[in-house]
CSV table of N, CA, C and O in Angstrom, one decimal:
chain,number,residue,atom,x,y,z
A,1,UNK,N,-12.7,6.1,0.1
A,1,UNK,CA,-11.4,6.7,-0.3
A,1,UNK,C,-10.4,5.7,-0.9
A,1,UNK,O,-9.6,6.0,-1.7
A,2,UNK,N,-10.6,4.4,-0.4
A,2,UNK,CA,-9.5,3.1,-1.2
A,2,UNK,C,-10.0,3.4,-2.8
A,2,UNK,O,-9.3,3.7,-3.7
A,3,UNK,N,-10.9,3.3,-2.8
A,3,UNK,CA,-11.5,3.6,-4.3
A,3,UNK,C,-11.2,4.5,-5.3
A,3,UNK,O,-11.3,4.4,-6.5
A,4,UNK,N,-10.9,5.5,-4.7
A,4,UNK,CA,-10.7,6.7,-5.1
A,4,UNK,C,-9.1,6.6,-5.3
A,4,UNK,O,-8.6,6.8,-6.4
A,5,UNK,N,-8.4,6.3,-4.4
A,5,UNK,CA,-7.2,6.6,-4.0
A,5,UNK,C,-6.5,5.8,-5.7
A,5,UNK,O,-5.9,6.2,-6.6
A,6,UNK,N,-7.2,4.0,-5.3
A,6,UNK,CA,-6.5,3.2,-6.7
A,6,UNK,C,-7.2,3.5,-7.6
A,6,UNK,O,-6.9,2.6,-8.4
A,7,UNK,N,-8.0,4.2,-8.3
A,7,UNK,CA,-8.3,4.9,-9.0
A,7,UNK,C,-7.3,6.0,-9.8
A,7,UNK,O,-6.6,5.8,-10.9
A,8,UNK,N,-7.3,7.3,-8.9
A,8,UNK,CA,-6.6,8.0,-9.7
A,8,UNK,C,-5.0,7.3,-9.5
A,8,UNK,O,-4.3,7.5,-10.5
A,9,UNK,N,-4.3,6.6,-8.4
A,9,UNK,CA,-3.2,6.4,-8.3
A,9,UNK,C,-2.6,5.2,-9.2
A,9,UNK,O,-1.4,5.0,-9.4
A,10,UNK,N,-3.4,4.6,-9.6
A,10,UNK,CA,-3.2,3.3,-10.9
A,10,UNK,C,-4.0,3.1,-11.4
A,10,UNK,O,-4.0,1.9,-11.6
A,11,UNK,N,-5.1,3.7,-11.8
A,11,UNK,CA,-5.8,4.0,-13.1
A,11,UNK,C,-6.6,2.5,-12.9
A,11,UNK,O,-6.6,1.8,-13.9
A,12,UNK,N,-7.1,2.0,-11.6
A,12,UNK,CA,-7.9,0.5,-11.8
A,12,UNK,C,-8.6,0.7,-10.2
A,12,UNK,O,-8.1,1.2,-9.2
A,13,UNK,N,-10.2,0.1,-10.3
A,13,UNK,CA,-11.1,0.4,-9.5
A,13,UNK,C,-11.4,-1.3,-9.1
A,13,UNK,O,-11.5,-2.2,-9.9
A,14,UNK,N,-11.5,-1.4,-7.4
A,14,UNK,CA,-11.5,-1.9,-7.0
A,14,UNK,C,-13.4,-2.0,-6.0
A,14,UNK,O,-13.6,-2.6,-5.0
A,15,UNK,N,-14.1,-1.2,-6.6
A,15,UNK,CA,-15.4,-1.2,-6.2
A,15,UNK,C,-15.7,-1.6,-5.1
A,15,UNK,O,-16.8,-2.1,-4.9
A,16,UNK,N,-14.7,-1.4,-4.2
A,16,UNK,CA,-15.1,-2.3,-2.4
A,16,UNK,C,-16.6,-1.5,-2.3
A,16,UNK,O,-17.0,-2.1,-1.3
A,17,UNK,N,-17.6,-0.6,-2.4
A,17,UNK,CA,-17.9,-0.2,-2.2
A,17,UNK,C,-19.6,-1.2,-2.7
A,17,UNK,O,-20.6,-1.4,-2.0
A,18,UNK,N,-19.5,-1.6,-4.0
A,18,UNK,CA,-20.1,-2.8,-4.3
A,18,UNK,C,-20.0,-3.9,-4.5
A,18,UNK,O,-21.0,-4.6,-4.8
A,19,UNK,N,-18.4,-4.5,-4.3
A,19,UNK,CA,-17.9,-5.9,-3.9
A,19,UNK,C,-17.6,-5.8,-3.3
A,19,UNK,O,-17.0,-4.8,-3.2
A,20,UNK,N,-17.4,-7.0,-2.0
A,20,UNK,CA,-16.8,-6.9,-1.3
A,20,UNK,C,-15.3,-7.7,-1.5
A,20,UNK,O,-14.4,-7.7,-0.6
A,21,UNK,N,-15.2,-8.3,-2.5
A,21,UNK,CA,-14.1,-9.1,-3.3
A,21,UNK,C,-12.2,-8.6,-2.0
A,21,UNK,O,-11.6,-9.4,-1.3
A,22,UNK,N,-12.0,-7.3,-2.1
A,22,UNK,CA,-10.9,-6.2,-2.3
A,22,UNK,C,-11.3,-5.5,-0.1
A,22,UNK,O,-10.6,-4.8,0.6
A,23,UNK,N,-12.7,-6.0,0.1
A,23,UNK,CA,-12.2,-5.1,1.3
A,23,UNK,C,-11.6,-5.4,2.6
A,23,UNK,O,-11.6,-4.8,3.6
A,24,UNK,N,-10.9,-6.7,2.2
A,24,UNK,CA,-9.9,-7.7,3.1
A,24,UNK,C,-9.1,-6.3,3.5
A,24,UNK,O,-9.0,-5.6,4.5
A,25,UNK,N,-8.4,-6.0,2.2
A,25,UNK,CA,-7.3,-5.0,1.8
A,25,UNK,C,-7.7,-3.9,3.3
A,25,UNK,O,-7.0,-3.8,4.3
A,26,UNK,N,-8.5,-3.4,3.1
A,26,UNK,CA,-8.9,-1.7,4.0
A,26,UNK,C,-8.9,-2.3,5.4
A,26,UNK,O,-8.2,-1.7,6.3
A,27,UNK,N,-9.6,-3.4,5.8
A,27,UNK,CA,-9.1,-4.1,7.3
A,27,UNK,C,-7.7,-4.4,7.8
A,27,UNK,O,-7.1,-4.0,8.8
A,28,UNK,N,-7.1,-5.2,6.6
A,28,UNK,CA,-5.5,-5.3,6.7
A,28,UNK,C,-4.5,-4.2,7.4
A,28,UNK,O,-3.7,-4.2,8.4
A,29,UNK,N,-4.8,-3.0,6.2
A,29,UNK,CA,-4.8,-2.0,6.6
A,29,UNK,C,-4.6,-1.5,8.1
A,29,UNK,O,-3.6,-1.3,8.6
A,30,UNK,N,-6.0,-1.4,8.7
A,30,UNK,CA,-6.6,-1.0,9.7
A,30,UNK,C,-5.8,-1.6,11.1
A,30,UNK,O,-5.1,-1.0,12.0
A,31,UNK,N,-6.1,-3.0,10.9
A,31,UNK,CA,-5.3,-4.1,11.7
A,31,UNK,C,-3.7,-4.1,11.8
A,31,UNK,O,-3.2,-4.5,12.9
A,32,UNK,N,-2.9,-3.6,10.7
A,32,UNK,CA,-1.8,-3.8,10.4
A,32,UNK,C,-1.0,-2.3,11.7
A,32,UNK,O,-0.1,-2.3,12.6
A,33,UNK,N,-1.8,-1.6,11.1
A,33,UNK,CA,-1.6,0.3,11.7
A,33,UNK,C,-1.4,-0.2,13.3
A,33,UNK,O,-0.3,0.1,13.9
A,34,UNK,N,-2.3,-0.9,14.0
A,34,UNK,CA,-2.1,-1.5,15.1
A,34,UNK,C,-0.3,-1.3,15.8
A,34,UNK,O,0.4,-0.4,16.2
A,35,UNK,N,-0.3,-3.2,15.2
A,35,UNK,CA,1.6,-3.0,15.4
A,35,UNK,C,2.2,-1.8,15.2
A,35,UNK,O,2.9,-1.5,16.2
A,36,UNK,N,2.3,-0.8,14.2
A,36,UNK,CA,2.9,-0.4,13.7
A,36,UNK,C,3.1,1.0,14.4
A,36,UNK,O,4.2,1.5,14.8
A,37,UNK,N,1.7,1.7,14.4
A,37,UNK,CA,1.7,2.2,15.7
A,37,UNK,C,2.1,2.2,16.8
A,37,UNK,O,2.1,3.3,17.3
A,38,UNK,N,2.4,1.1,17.5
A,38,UNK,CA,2.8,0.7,18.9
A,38,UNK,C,4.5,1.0,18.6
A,38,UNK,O,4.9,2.0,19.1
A,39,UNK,N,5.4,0.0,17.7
A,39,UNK,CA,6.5,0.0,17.0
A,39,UNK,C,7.1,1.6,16.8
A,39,UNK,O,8.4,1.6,17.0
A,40,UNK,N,6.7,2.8,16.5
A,40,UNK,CA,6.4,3.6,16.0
A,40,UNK,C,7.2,4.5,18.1
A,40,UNK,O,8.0,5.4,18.3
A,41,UNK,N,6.4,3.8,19.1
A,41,UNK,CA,6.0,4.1,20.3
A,41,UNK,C,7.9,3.8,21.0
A,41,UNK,O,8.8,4.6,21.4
A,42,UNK,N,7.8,2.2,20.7
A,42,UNK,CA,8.5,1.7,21.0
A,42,UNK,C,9.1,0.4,20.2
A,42,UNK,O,9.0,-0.8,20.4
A,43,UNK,N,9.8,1.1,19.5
A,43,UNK,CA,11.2,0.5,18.8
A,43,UNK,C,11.6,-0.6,18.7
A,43,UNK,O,11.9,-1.3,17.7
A,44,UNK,N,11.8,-0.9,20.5
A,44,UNK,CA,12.5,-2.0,21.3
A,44,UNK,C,11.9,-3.6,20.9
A,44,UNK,O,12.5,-4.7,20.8
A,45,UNK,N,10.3,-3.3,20.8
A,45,UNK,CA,10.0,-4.5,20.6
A,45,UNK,C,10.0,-5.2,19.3
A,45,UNK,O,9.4,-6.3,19.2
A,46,UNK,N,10.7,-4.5,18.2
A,46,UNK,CA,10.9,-4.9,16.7
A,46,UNK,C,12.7,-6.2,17.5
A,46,UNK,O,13.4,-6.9,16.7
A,47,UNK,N,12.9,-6.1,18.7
A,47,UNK,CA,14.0,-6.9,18.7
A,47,UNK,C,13.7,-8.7,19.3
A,47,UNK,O,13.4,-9.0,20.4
A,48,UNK,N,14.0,-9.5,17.9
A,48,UNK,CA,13.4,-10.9,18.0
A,48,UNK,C,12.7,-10.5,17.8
A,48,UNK,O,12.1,-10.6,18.9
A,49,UNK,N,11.9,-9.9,17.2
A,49,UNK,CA,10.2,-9.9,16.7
A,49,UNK,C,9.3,-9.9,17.5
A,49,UNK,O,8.2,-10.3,17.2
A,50,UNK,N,9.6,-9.6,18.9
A,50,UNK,CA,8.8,-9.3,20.1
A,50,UNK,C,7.0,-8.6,19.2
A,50,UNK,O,5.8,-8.8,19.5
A,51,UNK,N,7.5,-7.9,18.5
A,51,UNK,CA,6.1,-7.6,18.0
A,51,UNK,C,5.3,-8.3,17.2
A,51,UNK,O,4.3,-7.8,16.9
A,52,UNK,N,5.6,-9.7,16.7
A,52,UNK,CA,5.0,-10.0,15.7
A,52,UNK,C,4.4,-11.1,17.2
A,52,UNK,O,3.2,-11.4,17.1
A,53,UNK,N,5.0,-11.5,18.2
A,53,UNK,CA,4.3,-12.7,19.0
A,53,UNK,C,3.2,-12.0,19.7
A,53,UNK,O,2.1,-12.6,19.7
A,54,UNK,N,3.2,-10.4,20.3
A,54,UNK,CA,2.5,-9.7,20.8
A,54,UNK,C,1.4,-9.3,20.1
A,54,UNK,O,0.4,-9.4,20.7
A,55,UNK,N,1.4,-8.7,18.8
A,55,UNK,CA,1.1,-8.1,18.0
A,55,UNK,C,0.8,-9.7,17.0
A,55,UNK,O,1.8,-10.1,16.4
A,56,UNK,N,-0.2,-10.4,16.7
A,56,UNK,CA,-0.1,-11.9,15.8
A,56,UNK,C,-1.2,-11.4,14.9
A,56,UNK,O,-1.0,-11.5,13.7
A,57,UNK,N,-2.3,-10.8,15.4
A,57,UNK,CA,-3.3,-10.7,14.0
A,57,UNK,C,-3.4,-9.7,13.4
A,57,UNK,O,-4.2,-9.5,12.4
A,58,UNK,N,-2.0,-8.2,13.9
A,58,UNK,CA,-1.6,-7.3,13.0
A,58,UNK,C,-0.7,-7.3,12.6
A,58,UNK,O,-0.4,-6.3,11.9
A,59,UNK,N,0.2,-8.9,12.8
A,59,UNK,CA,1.6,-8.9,11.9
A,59,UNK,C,1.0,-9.8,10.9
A,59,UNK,O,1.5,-9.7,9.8
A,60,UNK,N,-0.4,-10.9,11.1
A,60,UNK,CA,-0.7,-11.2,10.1
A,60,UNK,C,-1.6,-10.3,8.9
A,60,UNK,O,-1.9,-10.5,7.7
A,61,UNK,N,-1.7,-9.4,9.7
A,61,UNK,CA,-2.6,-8.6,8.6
A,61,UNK,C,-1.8,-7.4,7.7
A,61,UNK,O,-2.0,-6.7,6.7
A,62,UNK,N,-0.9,-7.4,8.4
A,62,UNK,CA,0.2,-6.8,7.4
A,62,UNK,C,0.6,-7.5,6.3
A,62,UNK,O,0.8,-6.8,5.3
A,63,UNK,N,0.8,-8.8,6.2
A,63,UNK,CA,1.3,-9.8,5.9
A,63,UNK,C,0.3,-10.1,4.4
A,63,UNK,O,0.6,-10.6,3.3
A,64,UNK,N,-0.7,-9.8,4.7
A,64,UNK,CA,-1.9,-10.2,3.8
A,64,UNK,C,-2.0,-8.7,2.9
A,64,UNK,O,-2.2,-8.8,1.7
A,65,UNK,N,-1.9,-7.2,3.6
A,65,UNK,CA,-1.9,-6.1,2.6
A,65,UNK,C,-0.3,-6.0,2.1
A,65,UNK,O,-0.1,-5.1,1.3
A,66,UNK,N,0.7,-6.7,2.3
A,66,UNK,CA,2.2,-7.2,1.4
A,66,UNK,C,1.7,-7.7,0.4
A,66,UNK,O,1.8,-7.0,-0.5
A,67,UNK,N,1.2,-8.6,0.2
A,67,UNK,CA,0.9,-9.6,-0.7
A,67,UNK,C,-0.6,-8.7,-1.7
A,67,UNK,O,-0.7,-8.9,-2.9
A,68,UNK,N,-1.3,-8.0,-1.3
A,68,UNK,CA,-2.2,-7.3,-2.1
A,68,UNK,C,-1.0,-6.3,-3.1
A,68,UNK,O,-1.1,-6.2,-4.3
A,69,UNK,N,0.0,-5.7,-2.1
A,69,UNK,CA,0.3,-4.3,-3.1
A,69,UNK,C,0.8,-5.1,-3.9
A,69,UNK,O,0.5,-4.9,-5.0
A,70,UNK,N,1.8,-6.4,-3.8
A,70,UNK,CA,2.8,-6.8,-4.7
A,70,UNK,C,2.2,-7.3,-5.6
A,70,UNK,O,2.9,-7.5,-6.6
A,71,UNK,N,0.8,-7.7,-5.8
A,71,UNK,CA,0.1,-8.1,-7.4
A,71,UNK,C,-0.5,-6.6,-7.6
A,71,UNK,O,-0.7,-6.4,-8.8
A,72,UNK,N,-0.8,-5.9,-7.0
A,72,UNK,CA,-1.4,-4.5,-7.5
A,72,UNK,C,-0.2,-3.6,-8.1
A,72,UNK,O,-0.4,-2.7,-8.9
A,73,UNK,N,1.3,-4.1,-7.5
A,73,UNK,CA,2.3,-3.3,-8.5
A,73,UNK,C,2.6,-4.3,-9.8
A,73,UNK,O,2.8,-3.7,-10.9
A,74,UNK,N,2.7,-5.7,-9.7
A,74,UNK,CA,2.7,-6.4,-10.7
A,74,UNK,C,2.1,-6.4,-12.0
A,74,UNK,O,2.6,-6.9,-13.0
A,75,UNK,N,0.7,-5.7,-11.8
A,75,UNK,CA,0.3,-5.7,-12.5
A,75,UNK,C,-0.1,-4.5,-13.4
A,75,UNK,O,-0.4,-4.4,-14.5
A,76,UNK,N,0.2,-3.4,-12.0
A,76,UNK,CA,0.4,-2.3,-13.1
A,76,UNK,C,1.5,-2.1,-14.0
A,76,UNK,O,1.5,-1.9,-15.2
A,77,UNK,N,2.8,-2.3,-13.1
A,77,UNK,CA,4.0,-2.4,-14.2
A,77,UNK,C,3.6,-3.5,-15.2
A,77,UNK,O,3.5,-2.9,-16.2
A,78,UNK,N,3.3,-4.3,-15.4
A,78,UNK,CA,2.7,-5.2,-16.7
A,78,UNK,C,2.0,-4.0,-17.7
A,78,UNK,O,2.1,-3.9,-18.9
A,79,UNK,N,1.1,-3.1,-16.7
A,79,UNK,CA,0.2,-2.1,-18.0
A,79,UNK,C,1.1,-1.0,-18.4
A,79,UNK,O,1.6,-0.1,-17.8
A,80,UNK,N,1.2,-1.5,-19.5
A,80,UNK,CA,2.2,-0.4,-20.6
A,80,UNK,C,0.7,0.8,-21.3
A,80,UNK,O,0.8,1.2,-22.4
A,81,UNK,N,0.0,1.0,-20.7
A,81,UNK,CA,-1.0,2.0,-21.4
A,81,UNK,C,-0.5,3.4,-21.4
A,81,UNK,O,0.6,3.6,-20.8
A,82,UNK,N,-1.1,4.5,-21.9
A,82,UNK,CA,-0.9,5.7,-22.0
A,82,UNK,C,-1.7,6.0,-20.6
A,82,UNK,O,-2.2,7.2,-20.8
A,83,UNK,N,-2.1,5.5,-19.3
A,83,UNK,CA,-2.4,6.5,-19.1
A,83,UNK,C,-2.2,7.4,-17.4
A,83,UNK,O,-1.5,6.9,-16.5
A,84,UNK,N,-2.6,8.4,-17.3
A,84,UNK,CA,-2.5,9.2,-16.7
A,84,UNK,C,-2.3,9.3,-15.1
A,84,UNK,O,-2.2,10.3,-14.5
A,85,UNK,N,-2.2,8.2,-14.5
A,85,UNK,CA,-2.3,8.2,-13.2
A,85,UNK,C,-1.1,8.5,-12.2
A,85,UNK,O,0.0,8.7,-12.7
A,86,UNK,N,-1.2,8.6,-11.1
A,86,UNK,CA,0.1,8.8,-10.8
A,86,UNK,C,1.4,8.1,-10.3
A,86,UNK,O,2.4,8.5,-9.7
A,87,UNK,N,0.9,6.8,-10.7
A,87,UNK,CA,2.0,5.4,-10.7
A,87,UNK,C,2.7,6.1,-11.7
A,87,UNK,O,3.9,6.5,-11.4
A,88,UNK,N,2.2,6.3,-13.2
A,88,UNK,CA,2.7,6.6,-14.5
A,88,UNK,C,3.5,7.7,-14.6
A,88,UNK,O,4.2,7.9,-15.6
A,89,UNK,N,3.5,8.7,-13.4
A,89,UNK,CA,4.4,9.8,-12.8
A,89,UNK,C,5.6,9.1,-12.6
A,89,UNK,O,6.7,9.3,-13.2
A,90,UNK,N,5.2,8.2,-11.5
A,90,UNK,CA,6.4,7.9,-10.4
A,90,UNK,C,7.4,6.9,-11.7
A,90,UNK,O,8.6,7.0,-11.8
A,91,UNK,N,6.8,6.2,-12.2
A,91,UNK,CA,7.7,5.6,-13.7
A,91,UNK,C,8.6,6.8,-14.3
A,91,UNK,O,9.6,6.4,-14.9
A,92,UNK,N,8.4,7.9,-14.3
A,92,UNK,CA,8.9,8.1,-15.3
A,92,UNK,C,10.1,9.5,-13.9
A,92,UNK,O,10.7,10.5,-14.2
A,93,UNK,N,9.9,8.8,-12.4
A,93,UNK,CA,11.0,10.1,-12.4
A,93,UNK,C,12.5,9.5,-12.2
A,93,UNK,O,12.7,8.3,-12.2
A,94,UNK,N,13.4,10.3,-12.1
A,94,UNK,CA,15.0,10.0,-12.3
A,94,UNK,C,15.2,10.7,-11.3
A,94,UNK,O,14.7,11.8,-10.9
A,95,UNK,N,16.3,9.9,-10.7
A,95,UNK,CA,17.1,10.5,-9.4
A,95,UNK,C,18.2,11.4,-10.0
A,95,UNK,O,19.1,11.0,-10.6
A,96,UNK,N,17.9,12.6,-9.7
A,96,UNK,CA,18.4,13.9,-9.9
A,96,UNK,C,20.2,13.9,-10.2
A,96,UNK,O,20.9,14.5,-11.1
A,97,UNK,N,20.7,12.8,-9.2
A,97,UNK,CA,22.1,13.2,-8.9
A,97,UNK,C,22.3,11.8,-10.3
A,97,UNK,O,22.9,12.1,-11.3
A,98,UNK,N,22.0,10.8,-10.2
A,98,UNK,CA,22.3,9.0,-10.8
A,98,UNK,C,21.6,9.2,-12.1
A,98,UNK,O,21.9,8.3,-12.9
A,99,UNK,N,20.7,10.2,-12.6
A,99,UNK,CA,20.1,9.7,-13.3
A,99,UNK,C,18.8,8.2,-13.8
A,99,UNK,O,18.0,8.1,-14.7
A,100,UNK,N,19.3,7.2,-12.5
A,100,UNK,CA,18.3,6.4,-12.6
A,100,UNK,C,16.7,6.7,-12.0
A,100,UNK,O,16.2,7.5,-11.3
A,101,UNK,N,16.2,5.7,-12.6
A,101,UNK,CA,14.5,5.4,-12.1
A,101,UNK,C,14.5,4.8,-10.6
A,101,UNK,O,15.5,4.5,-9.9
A,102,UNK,N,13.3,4.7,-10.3
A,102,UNK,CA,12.8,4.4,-8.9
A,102,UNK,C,12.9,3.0,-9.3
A,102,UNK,O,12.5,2.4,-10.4
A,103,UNK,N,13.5,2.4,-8.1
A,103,UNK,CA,13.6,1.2,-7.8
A,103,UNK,C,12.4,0.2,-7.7
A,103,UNK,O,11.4,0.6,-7.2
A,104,UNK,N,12.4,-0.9,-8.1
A,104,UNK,CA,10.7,-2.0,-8.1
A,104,UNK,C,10.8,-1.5,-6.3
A,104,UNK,O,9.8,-0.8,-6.1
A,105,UNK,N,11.4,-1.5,-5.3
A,105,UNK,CA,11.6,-1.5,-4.0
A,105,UNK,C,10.7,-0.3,-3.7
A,105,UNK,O,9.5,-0.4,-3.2
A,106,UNK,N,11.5,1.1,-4.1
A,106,UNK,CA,11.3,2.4,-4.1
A,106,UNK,C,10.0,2.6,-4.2
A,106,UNK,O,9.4,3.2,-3.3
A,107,UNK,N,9.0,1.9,-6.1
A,107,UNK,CA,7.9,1.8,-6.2
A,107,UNK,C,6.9,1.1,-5.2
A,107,UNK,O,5.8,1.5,-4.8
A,108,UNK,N,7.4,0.3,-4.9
A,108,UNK,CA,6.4,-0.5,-3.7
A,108,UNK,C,6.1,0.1,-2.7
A,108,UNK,O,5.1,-0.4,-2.2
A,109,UNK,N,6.8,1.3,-1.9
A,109,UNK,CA,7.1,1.7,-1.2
A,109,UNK,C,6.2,2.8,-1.2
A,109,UNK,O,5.8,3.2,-0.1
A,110,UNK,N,5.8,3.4,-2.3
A,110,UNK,CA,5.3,4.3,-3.1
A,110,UNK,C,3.7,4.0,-3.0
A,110,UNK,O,2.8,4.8,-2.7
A,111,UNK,N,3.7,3.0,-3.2
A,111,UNK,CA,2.5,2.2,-3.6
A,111,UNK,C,1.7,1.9,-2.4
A,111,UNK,O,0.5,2.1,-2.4
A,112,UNK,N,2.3,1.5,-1.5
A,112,UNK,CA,1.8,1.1,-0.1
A,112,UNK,C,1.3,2.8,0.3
A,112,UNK,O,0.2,3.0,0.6
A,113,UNK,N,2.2,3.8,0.2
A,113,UNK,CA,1.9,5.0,0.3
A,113,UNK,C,0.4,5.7,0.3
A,113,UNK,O,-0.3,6.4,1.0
A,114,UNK,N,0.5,4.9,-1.1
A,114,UNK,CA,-0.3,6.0,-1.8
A,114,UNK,C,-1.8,4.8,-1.2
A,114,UNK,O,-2.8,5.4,-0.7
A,115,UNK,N,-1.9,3.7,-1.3
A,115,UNK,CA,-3.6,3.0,-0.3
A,115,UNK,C,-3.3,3.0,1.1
A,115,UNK,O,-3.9,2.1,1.6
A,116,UNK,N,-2.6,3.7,1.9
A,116,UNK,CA,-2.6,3.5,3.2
A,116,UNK,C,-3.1,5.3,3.0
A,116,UNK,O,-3.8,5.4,3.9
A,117,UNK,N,-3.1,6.6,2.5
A,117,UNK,CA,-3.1,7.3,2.5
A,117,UNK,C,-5.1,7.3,2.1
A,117,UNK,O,-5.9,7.8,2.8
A,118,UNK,N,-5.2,6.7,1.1
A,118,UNK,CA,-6.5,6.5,0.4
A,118,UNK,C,-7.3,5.6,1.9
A,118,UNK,O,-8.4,6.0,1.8
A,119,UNK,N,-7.2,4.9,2.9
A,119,UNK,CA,-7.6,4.5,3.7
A,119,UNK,C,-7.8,5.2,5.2
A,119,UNK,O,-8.7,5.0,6.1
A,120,UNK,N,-6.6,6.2,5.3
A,120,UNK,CA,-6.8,6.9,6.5
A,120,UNK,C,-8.1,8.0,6.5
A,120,UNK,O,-8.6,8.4,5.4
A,121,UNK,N,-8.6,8.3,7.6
A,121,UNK,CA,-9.7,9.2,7.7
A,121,UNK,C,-9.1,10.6,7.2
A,121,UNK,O,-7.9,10.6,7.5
A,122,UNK,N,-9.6,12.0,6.6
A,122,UNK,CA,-9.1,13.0,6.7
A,122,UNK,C,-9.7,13.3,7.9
A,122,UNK,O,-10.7,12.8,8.3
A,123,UNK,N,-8.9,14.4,8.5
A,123,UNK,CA,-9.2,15.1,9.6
A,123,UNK,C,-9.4,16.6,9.6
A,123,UNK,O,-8.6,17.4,9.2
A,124,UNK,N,-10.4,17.0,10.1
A,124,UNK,CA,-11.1,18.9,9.7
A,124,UNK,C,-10.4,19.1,10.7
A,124,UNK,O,-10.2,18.3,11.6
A,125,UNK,N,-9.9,20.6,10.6
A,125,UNK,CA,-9.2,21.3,12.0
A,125,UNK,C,-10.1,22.2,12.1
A,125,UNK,O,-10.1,23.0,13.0
């Protein structure tokens, strides 16, 4: 699903499926959800970073998929192509009330979205 996901979502294939170059990224992931999850539980221990001393090889692995998305956005904002994906959406919407674009912030944000989505399992009901 990582495959799929940066695929249709930025139009660039990351073949973890026959390299293993990119499958740091899906562990990171995996590892990261940890903390975040717990955080998510209880709040309290984001104070002094109580979570990152508790929590050390899923604040480092957070740390390691930050640093993936911000060259995977870098580099698509660099691609000025025609084409279709749905980064190339999110470029072009305007905040309704400002008229401005989505923020590099906003995008990133977006971004992390859209491969943490491509990484979770679906679930059949």
């Amino acid at each position: 699903m990582f495959d799929v996901m940066t695929s249709v979502a930025f139009n660039t294939d990351y073949r973890t499926m026959e390299e293993p170059r990119f499958r740091y990224v899906i562990e990171a992931i995996a590892k990261a959800n940890i903390r975040l999850g717990v955080i998510m539980q209880l709040p309290e221990l984001t104070l002094g970073h109580l979570d990152r001393s508790l929590f050390r090889e899923s604040s480092a692995a957070g740390v390691r998929f930050v640093k993936f998305l911000r060259i995977l956005l870098s580099k698509r904002l660099q691609n000025h192509s025609e084409s279709k994906d749905i980064f190339s959406f999110l470029q072009q919407c305007k905040d309704p009330d400002t008229g401005e674009a989505l923020s590099e912030m906003e995008l990133s944000t977006e971004t992390a979205t859209f491969i943490v989505a491509g990484k979770s399992p679906i679930l059949l009901l």
